Amino acid sequence: MRFSASAPIYLQVMDHIKRAIVSGGLRPGERVESVRALAARYGINLNTMQRACAELEREGLIETRRGVGSFVTEDAARLAALRERLAAELTEEFLARMAALGFTRAETAARLEKEGEQ
């Protein structure tokens, strides 16, 4: 994974894991790799990975079971809310970028409709 200098690494890792959860790369109830294994996979400092995992746990997306490991939450409402939040963020970013190019919302909607037909 390539990291941007524009945001803290732990936030970028969290975003990557959230997208994996929403897209099905990590399924509800699935065991998450250890913090050490994740740090090695992402090529980051162990403390940075611990912070990312702690925040994901605080958000209720990962649940740690003592002596067993960490798992993706099975809370369907929480997962649906995450999916909606990520979709809203992408939509806002897209609309802002289209507006920066001079497109109105109506032109943007028409363009999306046209692209959807292809």
Tab-separated table of C-alpha atoms in Angstrom:
chain	number	residue	atom	x	y	z
A	1	MET	CA	0.000	0.000	0.000
A	2	ARG	CA	1.268	3.460	-0.884
A	3	PHE	CA	0.719	6.126	1.715
A	4	SER	CA	-0.033	9.772	1.102
A	5	ALA	CA	1.701	12.535	3.026
A	6	SER	CA	-1.640	14.345	3.330
A	7	ALA	CA	-3.065	12.209	6.170
A	8	PRO	CA	-1.689	10.208	9.101
A	9	ILE	CA	-0.773	6.637	8.166
A	10	TYR	CA	-3.026	5.097	10.808
A	11	LEU	CA	-6.043	6.878	9.272
A	12	GLN	CA	-5.106	5.627	5.812
A	13	VAL	CA	-4.792	2.072	7.131
A	14	MET	CA	-8.150	2.396	8.896
A	15	ASP	CA	-9.733	3.596	5.652
A	16	HIS	CA	-8.239	0.655	3.760
A	17	ILE	CA	-9.585	-1.824	6.309
A	18	LYS	CA	-13.018	-0.155	6.342
A	19	ARG	CA	-13.187	-0.439	2.561
A	20	ALA	CA	-12.197	-4.111	2.802
A	21	ILE	CA	-15.043	-4.669	5.257
A	22	VAL	CA	-17.611	-2.857	3.107
A	23	SER	CA	-16.494	-4.527	-0.130
A	24	GLY	CA	-16.526	-8.031	1.370
A	25	GLY	CA	-12.760	-8.492	1.474
A	26	LEU	CA	-13.248	-8.933	5.213
A	27	ARG	CA	-16.579	-10.550	6.058
A	28	PRO	CA	-18.652	-10.093	9.224
A	29	GLY	CA	-17.358	-12.430	11.918
A	30	GLU	CA	-14.112	-13.083	10.063
A	31	ARG	CA	-10.938	-13.234	12.113
A	32	VAL	CA	-8.590	-10.303	11.552
A	33	GLU	CA	-4.849	-10.910	11.376
A	34	SER	CA	-2.795	-10.061	14.440
A	35	VAL	CA	-1.579	-6.508	14.845
A	36	ARG	CA	1.971	-7.707	14.254
A	37	ALA	CA	1.006	-9.506	11.027
A	38	LEU	CA	-0.981	-6.486	9.812
A	39	ALA	CA	1.927	-4.140	10.565
A	40	ALA	CA	4.219	-6.378	8.523
A	41	ARG	CA	1.707	-6.607	5.669
A	42	TYR	CA	1.243	-2.832	5.507
A	43	GLY	CA	4.943	-2.225	6.082
A	44	ILE	CA	4.342	0.104	9.009
A	45	ASN	CA	5.454	0.501	12.597
A	46	LEU	CA	3.742	-1.793	15.109
A	47	ASN	CA	2.592	1.186	17.215
A	48	THR	CA	0.935	2.771	14.175
A	49	MET	CA	-0.944	-0.455	13.457
A	50	GLN	CA	-1.957	-0.774	17.109
A	51	ARG	CA	-3.418	2.726	16.955
A	52	ALA	CA	-5.376	1.916	13.782
A	53	CYS	CA	-6.768	-1.288	15.311
A	54	ALA	CA	-7.630	0.456	18.586
A	55	GLU	CA	-9.575	3.104	16.674
A	56	LEU	CA	-11.378	0.467	14.597
A	57	GLU	CA	-12.304	-1.283	17.828
A	58	ARG	CA	-13.443	1.999	19.390
A	59	GLU	CA	-15.678	2.534	16.340
A	60	GLY	CA	-17.131	-0.931	16.873
A	61	LEU	CA	-15.919	-2.361	13.577
A	62	ILE	CA	-13.508	-4.834	15.145
A	63	GLU	CA	-14.185	-6.824	18.294
A	64	THR	CA	-11.373	-8.373	20.318
A	65	ARG	CA	-12.066	-11.606	22.151
A	66	ARG	CA	-9.519	-12.211	24.863
A	67	GLY	CA	-7.305	-15.178	24.087
A	68	VAL	CA	-8.933	-15.754	20.702
A	69	GLY	CA	-8.165	-12.718	18.549
A	70	SER	CA	-9.937	-9.891	16.766
A	71	PHE	CA	-12.928	-10.251	14.485
A	72	VAL	CA	-14.951	-8.067	12.144
A	73	THR	CA	-18.189	-7.089	13.840
A	74	GLU	CA	-21.334	-8.950	12.903
A	75	ASP	CA	-23.488	-5.927	13.771
A	76	ALA	CA	-25.425	-5.488	10.514
A	77	ALA	CA	-26.649	-2.001	11.437
A	78	ARG	CA	-23.113	-0.793	12.166
A	79	LEU	CA	-21.850	-2.267	8.888
A	80	ALA	CA	-24.722	-0.691	6.925
A	81	ALA	CA	-23.973	2.682	8.552
A	82	LEU	CA	-20.302	2.355	7.585
A	83	ARG	CA	-21.250	1.546	4.006
A	84	GLU	CA	-23.543	4.562	3.829
A	85	ARG	CA	-20.923	6.860	5.392
A	86	LEU	CA	-18.252	5.769	2.905
A	87	ALA	CA	-20.687	6.197	0.013
A	88	ALA	CA	-21.596	9.695	1.217
A	89	GLU	CA	-17.925	10.656	1.458
A	90	LEU	CA	-17.253	9.426	-2.081
A	91	THR	CA	-20.330	11.207	-3.396
A	92	GLU	CA	-19.378	14.491	-1.735
A	93	GLU	CA	-15.840	14.254	-3.071
A	94	PHE	CA	-17.077	13.455	-6.575
A	95	LEU	CA	-19.570	16.320	-6.583
A	96	ALA	CA	-16.942	18.757	-5.318
A	97	ARG	CA	-14.480	17.678	-7.999
A	98	MET	CA	-17.099	17.963	-10.726
A	99	ALA	CA	-18.051	21.431	-9.467
A	100	ALA	CA	-14.380	22.397	-9.569
A	101	LEU	CA	-14.433	21.443	-13.255
A	102	GLY	CA	-17.411	23.750	-13.765
A	103	PHE	CA	-20.179	21.138	-13.911
A	104	THR	CA	-23.535	21.918	-12.314
A	105	ARG	CA	-25.326	19.226	-10.326
A	106	ALA	CA	-27.748	18.765	-13.224
A	107	GLU	CA	-24.884	18.323	-15.705
A	108	THR	CA	-23.192	15.908	-13.327
A	109	ALA	CA	-26.387	13.873	-12.939
A	110	ALA	CA	-26.872	13.801	-16.728
A	111	ARG	CA	-23.303	12.636	-17.185
A	112	LEU	CA	-23.759	9.844	-14.652
A	113	GLU	CA	-26.953	8.777	-16.356
A	114	LYS	CA	-25.189	8.729	-19.735
A	115	GLU	CA	-22.248	6.712	-18.346
A	116	GLY	CA	-24.656	4.248	-16.725
A	117	GLU	CA	-26.231	3.505	-20.107
A	118	GLN	CA	-22.943	2.424	-21.653
